[in-house]
mmCIF file of C-alpha atoms in Angstrom:
data_model
loop_
_atom_site.group_PDB
_atom_site.id
_atom_site.type_symbol
_atom_site.label_atom_id
_atom_site.label_comp_id
_atom_site.label_asym_id
_atom_site.label_seq_id
_atom_site.Cartn_x
_atom_site.Cartn_y
_atom_site.Cartn_z
ATOM 1 C CA PRO A 1 -11.437 -19.899 0.764
ATOM 2 C CA ILE A 2 -11.781 -18.387 4.329
ATOM 3 C CA SER A 3 -13.835 -19.733 7.219
ATOM 4 C CA VAL A 4 -16.978 -17.547 7.885
ATOM 5 C CA HIS A 5 -19.670 -17.684 10.506
ATOM 6 C CA PRO A 6 -23.475 -16.850 10.458
ATOM 7 C CA GLY A 7 -24.145 -13.092 10.401
ATOM 8 C CA GLN A 8 -20.874 -11.999 8.957
ATOM 9 C CA LEU A 9 -20.921 -10.037 5.572
ATOM 10 C CA VAL A 10 -18.802 -10.851 2.501
ATOM 11 C CA VAL A 11 -18.027 -9.197 -0.675
ATOM 12 C CA THR A 12 -16.978 -11.647 -3.571
ATOM 13 C CA THR A 13 -18.497 -12.659 -6.878
ATOM 14 C CA ARG A 14 -21.405 -14.786 -7.754
ATOM 15 C CA GLN A 15 -19.262 -17.517 -9.281
ATOM 16 C CA MET A 16 -17.298 -17.739 -6.020
ATOM 17 C CA LEU A 17 -20.416 -17.894 -4.152
ATOM 18 C CA HIS A 18 -21.460 -20.937 -5.970
ATOM 19 C CA ALA A 19 -18.032 -22.464 -5.240
ATOM 20 C CA SER A 20 -18.449 -21.957 -1.439
ATOM 21 C CA SER A 21 -19.662 -24.350 1.230
ATOM 22 C CA ALA A 22 -21.250 -21.810 3.529
ATOM 23 C CA ASP A 23 -24.913 -20.773 2.828
ATOM 24 C CA VAL A 24 -25.356 -17.149 2.187
ATOM 25 C CA GLU A 25 -28.212 -14.682 1.531
ATOM 26 C CA PHE A 26 -27.561 -12.390 -1.454
ATOM 27 C CA ILE A 27 -27.870 -8.553 -0.310
ATOM 28 C CA ASP A 28 -26.868 -6.483 -3.396
ATOM 29 C CA VAL A 29 -24.708 -6.071 -6.539
ATOM 30 C CA LEU A 30 -22.079 -3.701 -6.116
ATOM 31 C CA GLY A 31 -21.879 -2.232 -9.752
ATOM 32 C CA PHE A 32 -18.461 -3.502 -10.711
ATOM 33 C CA THR A 33 -16.749 -6.657 -11.988
ATOM 34 C CA THR A 34 -13.733 -8.243 -11.261
ATOM 35 C CA PRO A 35 -11.479 -10.724 -13.457
ATOM 36 C CA ILE A 36 -13.773 -13.554 -12.117
ATOM 37 C CA GLY A 37 -17.122 -11.955 -12.449
ATOM 38 C CA GLU A 38 -19.666 -9.401 -10.897
ATOM 39 C CA ALA A 39 -19.053 -8.363 -7.300
ATOM 40 C CA VAL A 40 -21.797 -8.904 -4.826
ATOM 41 C CA LEU A 41 -22.523 -8.183 -1.165
ATOM 42 C CA ALA A 42 -23.875 -11.323 0.856
ATOM 43 C CA ARG A 43 -24.561 -12.234 4.431
ATOM 44 C CA VAL A 44 -23.574 -15.766 5.860
ATOM 45 C CA ALA A 45 -26.341 -17.879 6.937
ATOM 46 C CA SER A 46 -24.448 -20.881 7.910
ATOM 47 C CA GLU A 47 -20.950 -21.768 9.019
ATOM 48 C CA GLY A 48 -18.502 -22.814 6.289
ATOM 49 C CA GLU A 49 -16.142 -21.465 3.715
ATOM 50 C CA VAL A 50 -16.493 -18.577 1.147
ATOM 51 C CA VAL A 51 -14.067 -18.131 -1.817
ATOM 52 C CA LEU A 52 -13.017 -14.538 -2.066
ATOM 53 C CA GLY A 53 -12.621 -12.724 -5.507
ATOM 54 C CA GLY A 54 -10.070 -10.045 -5.624
ATOM 55 C CA MET A 55 -10.872 -6.390 -6.647
ATOM 56 C CA ARG A 56 -8.563 -4.640 -9.232
ATOM 57 C CA HIS A 57 -9.057 -1.041 -8.254
ATOM 58 C CA ARG A 58 -8.939 1.130 -5.108
ATOM 59 C CA ALA A 59 -12.237 2.635 -6.130
ATOM 60 C CA ASP A 60 -13.897 -0.814 -6.096
ATOM 61 C CA VAL A 61 -12.485 -1.429 -2.578
ATOM 62 C CA ALA A 62 -13.947 1.821 -1.500
ATOM 63 C CA LEU A 63 -17.415 0.855 -2.863
ATOM 64 C CA ALA A 64 -17.312 -2.527 -1.199
ATOM 65 C CA VAL A 65 -16.352 -0.933 2.130
ATOM 66 C CA ALA A 66 -19.162 1.494 1.906
ATOM 67 C CA ALA A 67 -21.632 -1.168 0.900
ATOM 68 C CA MET A 68 -20.500 -3.248 4.135
ATOM 69 C CA LYS A 69 -20.850 -0.353 6.339
ATOM 70 C CA GLY A 70 -24.377 0.409 4.999
ATOM 71 C CA ALA A 71 -25.386 -3.338 5.765
ATOM 72 C CA GLY A 72 -24.069 -2.844 9.304
ATOM 73 C CA ALA A 73 -20.557 -3.959 9.425
ATOM 74 C CA ASP A 74 -18.660 -2.598 12.379
ATOM 75 C CA GLN A 75 -15.322 -4.094 11.518
ATOM 76 C CA ILE A 76 -14.098 -4.824 7.839
ATOM 77 C CA TRP A 77 -11.083 -6.889 6.783
ATOM 78 C CA ILE A 78 -9.695 -6.191 3.272
ATOM 79 C CA ASP A 79 -7.904 -9.280 1.882
ATOM 80 C CA GLY A 80 -4.900 -8.395 -0.125
ATOM 81 C CA ALA A 81 -1.743 -9.909 -1.699
ATOM 82 C CA TYR A 82 2.013 -9.283 -1.003
ATOM 83 C CA GLY A 83 3.091 -6.426 -3.172
ATOM 84 C CA ARG A 84 -0.431 -5.461 -4.270
ATOM 85 C CA VAL A 85 -0.797 -2.653 -1.490
ATOM 86 C CA GLY A 86 -3.297 -0.384 -2.835
ATOM 87 C CA ALA A 87 -5.861 -1.269 -0.293
ATOM 88 C CA ALA A 88 -3.507 -0.342 2.447
ATOM 89 C CA ARG A 89 -4.085 3.265 1.678
ATOM 90 C CA PRO A 90 -4.776 5.185 4.836
ATOM 91 C CA SER A 91 -7.972 6.623 3.276
ATOM 92 C CA LEU A 92 -9.222 3.033 2.796
ATOM 93 C CA SER A 93 -7.847 1.233 5.855
ATOM 94 C CA ASP A 94 -7.422 2.111 9.475
ATOM 95 C CA GLY A 95 -4.530 -0.259 9.793
ATOM 96 C CA VAL A 96 -2.580 -2.962 8.079
ATOM 97 C CA VAL A 97 -1.528 -6.555 8.869
ATOM 98 C CA VAL A 98 1.334 -7.566 6.869
ATOM 99 C CA ALA A 99 1.449 -11.215 5.678
ATOM 100 C CA THR A 100 4.764 -12.729 4.925
ATOM 101 C CA GLY A 101 6.611 -15.837 4.831
ATOM 102 C CA ALA A 102 8.378 -18.470 2.639
ATOM 103 C CA VAL A 103 6.523 -17.108 -0.324
ATOM 104 C CA VAL A 104 8.801 -14.154 -0.309
ATOM 105 C CA GLY A 105 12.200 -15.882 0.445
ATOM 106 C CA SER A 106 13.846 -19.262 0.884
ATOM 107 C CA THR A 107 15.729 -18.199 4.146
ATOM 108 C CA VAL A 108 14.848 -16.550 7.327
ATOM 109 C CA ALA A 109 17.097 -13.660 6.574
ATOM 110 C CA SER A 110 15.716 -13.057 3.023
ATOM 111 C CA ILE A 111 12.156 -13.117 4.284
ATOM 112 C CA VAL A 112 12.904 -10.764 7.139
ATOM 113 C CA ASP A 113 14.849 -8.474 4.744
ATOM 114 C CA THR A 114 11.933 -8.316 2.289
ATOM 115 C CA THR A 115 9.421 -7.812 4.933
ATOM 116 C CA ARG A 116 11.473 -4.910 6.381
ATOM 117 C CA ALA A 117 11.500 -3.274 3.105
ATOM 118 C CA LEU A 118 7.593 -3.563 2.624
ATOM 119 C CA VAL A 119 7.113 -2.161 6.143
ATOM 120 C CA ASP A 120 9.615 0.636 5.607
ATOM 121 C CA ARG A 121 7.661 1.555 2.638
ATOM 122 C CA LEU A 122 4.219 1.486 4.155
ATOM 123 C CA THR A 123 5.077 3.428 7.091
ATOM 124 C CA LEU A 124 7.136 6.226 5.713
ATOM 125 C CA ALA A 125 7.108 9.267 8.030
ATOM 126 C CA GLY A 126 4.338 11.786 7.621
ATOM 127 C CA ALA A 127 5.064 15.394 6.628
ATOM 128 C CA GLU A 128 5.049 17.520 9.619
ATOM 129 C CA ILE A 129 5.872 21.127 8.192
ATOM 130 C CA ALA A 130 2.921 23.081 7.118
ATOM 131 C CA TRP A 131 3.987 24.208 3.810
ATOM 132 C CA GLN A 132 4.939 20.685 2.736
ATOM 133 C CA GLN A 133 1.548 19.497 3.828
ATOM 134 C CA ARG A 134 0.028 22.420 1.772
ATOM 135 C CA LEU A 135 2.135 21.469 -1.317
ATOM 136 C CA ILE A 136 1.249 17.742 -1.398
ATOM 137 C CA ASP A 137 -2.415 18.722 -0.892
ATOM 138 C CA GLN A 138 -2.337 21.132 -3.817
ATOM 139 C CA ALA A 139 -0.577 18.414 -5.886
ATOM 140 C CA ILE A 140 -3.283 15.963 -5.023
ATOM 141 C CA ALA A 141 -6.144 18.513 -5.870
ATOM 142 C CA GLU A 142 -4.510 19.423 -9.250
ATOM 143 C CA ASP A 143 -3.303 15.896 -10.079
ATOM 144 C CA ARG A 144 -0.012 17.320 -10.944
ATOM 145 C CA THR A 145 3.459 17.201 -9.805
ATOM 146 C CA LEU A 146 4.584 20.489 -8.011
ATOM 147 C CA LEU A 147 7.779 21.963 -7.036
ATOM 148 C CA GLY A 148 7.732 24.019 -3.793
ATOM 149 C CA GLY A 149 9.850 25.487 -0.805
ATOM 150 C CA SER A 150 9.270 27.295 2.280
ATOM 151 C CA THR A 151 9.618 30.845 0.753
ATOM 152 C CA MET A 152 8.038 30.253 -2.692
ATOM 153 C CA ALA A 153 4.843 29.669 -4.454
ATOM 154 C CA PRO A 154 4.381 26.303 -5.898
ATOM 155 C CA ILE A 155 5.565 25.640 -9.448
ATOM 156 C CA ARG A 156 3.802 23.451 -11.871
ATOM 157 C CA LEU A 157 5.962 21.068 -14.080
ATOM 158 C CA PRO A 158 5.290 21.259 -17.716
ATOM 159 C CA GLU A 159 3.755 17.583 -17.745
ATOM 160 C CA ARG A 160 1.188 16.109 -15.394
ATOM 161 C CA SER A 161 3.408 12.890 -15.436
ATOM 162 C CA ALA A 162 6.097 13.020 -12.575
ATOM 163 C CA LEU A 163 8.695 11.328 -15.037
ATOM 164 C CA LEU A 164 8.095 13.602 -17.905
ATOM 165 C CA GLY A 165 7.573 16.766 -15.870
ATOM 166 C CA LEU A 166 10.705 16.068 -14.014
ATOM 167 C CA SER A 167 12.829 15.392 -16.960
ATOM 168 C CA ARG A 168 11.396 18.327 -19.090
ATOM 169 C CA GLY A 169 11.177 20.806 -16.093
ATOM 170 C CA ARG A 170 14.716 20.913 -14.996
ATOM 171 C CA ASP A 171 14.919 24.607 -15.800
ATOM 172 C CA ARG A 172 12.201 25.330 -13.264
ATOM 173 C CA TRP A 173 14.392 23.950 -10.246
ATOM 174 C CA THR A 174 15.412 27.256 -8.963
ATOM 175 C CA ALA A 175 17.290 27.955 -5.890
ATOM 176 C CA ASP A 176 14.231 28.231 -3.720
ATOM 177 C CA VAL A 177 12.997 24.662 -4.460
ATOM 178 C CA GLU A 178 13.206 22.440 -1.599
ATOM 179 C CA ALA A 179 10.632 19.677 -2.218
ATOM 180 C CA VAL A 180 8.777 17.777 -5.169
ATOM 181 C CA ALA A 181 5.265 16.740 -4.473
ATOM 182 C CA VAL A 182 4.112 13.787 -6.515
ATOM 183 C CA PRO A 183 0.320 12.810 -6.448
ATOM 184 C CA GLY A 184 0.734 9.518 -8.083
ATOM 185 C CA LEU A 185 3.012 6.681 -8.042
ATOM 186 C CA VAL A 186 6.667 6.993 -7.739
ATOM 187 C CA SER A 187 8.243 4.267 -9.962
ATOM 188 C CA ASP A 188 11.974 3.202 -10.358
ATOM 189 C CA ARG A 189 12.285 5.628 -13.552
ATOM 190 C CA VAL A 190 10.825 8.515 -11.267
ATOM 191 C CA ALA A 191 13.217 7.788 -8.678
ATOM 192 C CA GLU A 192 16.161 7.669 -11.205
ATOM 193 C CA GLU A 193 15.101 10.990 -12.603
ATOM 194 C CA LEU A 194 15.143 12.476 -9.043
ATOM 195 C CA LEU A 195 18.624 11.255 -8.548
ATOM 196 C CA ARG A 196 19.766 12.972 -11.743
ATOM 197 C CA LEU A 197 18.596 16.346 -10.477
ATOM 198 C CA PRO A 198 21.357 18.916 -9.512
ATOM 199 C CA ARG A 199 20.158 19.153 -5.833
ATOM 200 C CA SER A 200 18.201 16.831 -3.505
ATOM 201 C CA GLY A 201 15.526 17.835 -1.093
ATOM 202 C CA THR A 202 12.133 16.243 0.079
ATOM 203 C CA LEU A 203 10.003 13.978 -1.891
ATOM 204 C CA LEU A 204 6.401 14.264 -0.768
ATOM 205 C CA LEU A 205 3.815 11.320 -1.503
ATOM 206 C CA VAL A 206 0.331 10.808 -0.798
ATOM 207 C CA ASP A 207 1.234 7.639 1.307
ATOM 208 C CA GLY A 208 3.531 4.706 1.459
ATOM 209 C CA THR A 209 1.553 2.612 -1.087
ATOM 210 C CA SER A 210 2.637 5.178 -3.718
ATOM 211 C CA PHE A 211 6.305 4.356 -3.332
ATOM 212 C CA GLN A 212 6.713 1.682 -5.783
ATOM 213 C CA VAL A 213 10.409 1.646 -6.065
ATOM 214 C CA ASP A 214 12.872 -1.316 -6.202
ATOM 215 C CA ASP A 215 14.581 -1.821 -2.775
ATOM 216 C CA LYS A 216 18.194 -0.974 -3.968
ATOM 217 C CA ILE A 217 16.915 2.031 -5.789
ATOM 218 C CA ALA A 218 14.941 3.128 -2.934
ATOM 219 C CA ARG A 219 17.966 2.833 -0.587
ATOM 220 C CA ARG A 220 19.854 4.930 -2.906
ATOM 221 C CA LEU A 221 17.254 7.542 -3.217
ATOM 222 C CA ARG A 222 16.752 7.645 0.512
ATOM 223 C CA LYS A 223 20.289 8.516 1.123
ATOM 224 C CA HIS A 224 19.975 11.809 -0.697
ATOM 225 C CA TRP A 225 16.145 12.692 -0.445
ATOM 226 C CA ALA A 226 13.946 12.837 2.657
ATOM 227 C CA VAL A 227 10.777 10.748 1.742
ATOM 228 C CA ARG A 228 7.624 12.122 3.615
ATOM 229 C CA THR A 229 3.932 11.220 3.234
ATOM 230 C CA ARG A 230 0.681 13.003 3.734
ATOM 231 C CA ARG A 231 -0.401 10.153 5.682
ATOM 232 C CA SER A 232 1.366 7.145 7.046
ATOM 233 C CA CYS A 233 0.098 3.486 7.036
ATOM 234 C CA ARG A 234 -0.515 2.268 10.571
ATOM 235 C CA LEU A 235 1.020 -1.115 10.952
ATOM 236 C CA LEU A 236 -1.099 -3.246 13.277
ATOM 237 C CA ALA A 237 0.578 -6.744 13.166
ATOM 238 C CA ILE A 238 2.642 -9.183 10.917
ATOM 239 C CA SER A 239 1.422 -12.597 10.361
ATOM 240 C CA PHE A 240 3.858 -15.243 8.816
ATOM 241 C CA ASN A 241 3.580 -18.664 7.050
ATOM 242 C CA PRO A 242 6.846 -20.812 7.127
ATOM 243 C CA THR A 243 5.792 -22.777 4.201
ATOM 244 C CA SER A 244 5.103 -21.832 0.449
ATOM 245 C CA LEU A 245 3.026 -23.631 -2.326
ATOM 246 C CA ARG A 246 6.095 -23.047 -4.546
ATOM 247 C CA GLY A 247 8.127 -25.450 -2.190
ATOM 248 C CA PRO A 248 10.489 -23.427 0.194
ATOM 249 C CA VAL A 249 10.036 -24.232 3.906
ATOM 250 C CA VAL A 250 11.803 -22.558 6.854
ATOM 251 C CA ALA A 251 11.639 -23.172 10.449
ATOM 252 C CA GLY A 252 8.656 -21.362 11.918
ATOM 253 C CA ASP A 253 10.169 -20.791 15.325
ATOM 254 C CA LEU A 254 13.305 -19.251 13.936
ATOM 255 C CA LEU A 255 11.233 -17.058 11.619
ATOM 256 C CA ALA A 256 9.116 -15.983 14.310
ATOM 257 C CA ASP A 257 12.071 -15.053 16.588
ATOM 258 C CA ALA A 258 13.858 -13.167 13.733
ATOM 259 C CA LEU A 259 10.746 -11.095 12.973
ATOM 260 C CA ARG A 260 10.072 -10.199 16.641
ATOM 261 C CA ILE A 261 13.538 -9.035 16.964
ATOM 262 C CA GLN A 262 13.196 -6.930 13.755
ATOM 263 C CA PHE A 263 9.817 -5.703 14.803
ATOM 264 C CA PRO A 264 9.935 -5.756 18.672
ATOM 265 C CA ASN A 265 6.886 -3.397 19.255
ATOM 266 C CA ILE A 266 4.532 -5.216 16.647
ATOM 267 C CA ALA A 267 2.436 -8.376 17.190
ATOM 268 C CA VAL A 268 3.912 -11.291 15.285
ATOM 269 C CA PHE A 269 1.887 -14.371 14.831
ATOM 270 C CA ASP A 270 1.393 -17.664 12.740
ATOM 271 C CA PRO A 271 -2.271 -17.713 12.017
ATOM 272 C CA ILE A 272 -2.498 -21.412 11.477
ATOM 273 C CA VAL A 273 -0.668 -22.188 14.874
ATOM 274 C CA GLY A 274 -2.988 -19.668 16.450
ATOM 275 C CA LEU A 275 -6.098 -21.464 15.318
ATOM 276 C CA GLN A 276 -4.898 -24.761 16.581
#
């Protein structure tokens, strides 16, 4: 549950509204369902709590955002979960607050390391070279992995899938190829396939949410490949919780200090302490 106040808008499900303590005014159904029921838009009538129901698809999040804007919302917060970063895509969100804490590690050092890896992925640098931007734009438009370079026309791989295309299209890796543009997710297996190629270059992605690679494999890949995105996620802040429902508890002050050292230019806060 989240605390809400009169006039605020919420998107959740009918079932979750019935389980909420705040009074709400129903506005509209949104035309899609979640694992816990039909999604609806409502306006808060009295202070209390509302239980949110998660959305499975980016397209559903986009519909929810459009509905809230249509109802007059001037600032929208999209609730997510650690590791499910689809809603952090820059085409959906103007910025991201990363929530971390004892749920992702049992020590301060492990929490900071895991958080650093996620932030690094979300904030991958954007492609600044014009031909690289055109290559990833074309890959997105065609929904197909492309090979390209500064002096050549794009080459289509034999399969739309990045994994199959790379494995079956090695003969298309000519001397002029400098980059691979992947319009979808880059998984561990895609990263391993890239590492098997005879030469490295630049890997072009839609954004950091597409880079779904294990941290160890990602470090190996980035030693050999420059990874660039069409758009980079904007990190606004990092919130932390020093406790976990699964048991681990770390010292909140030590975690706060370690995160601030690691991210000196980003606001770091404990939302519970901040509300006291």
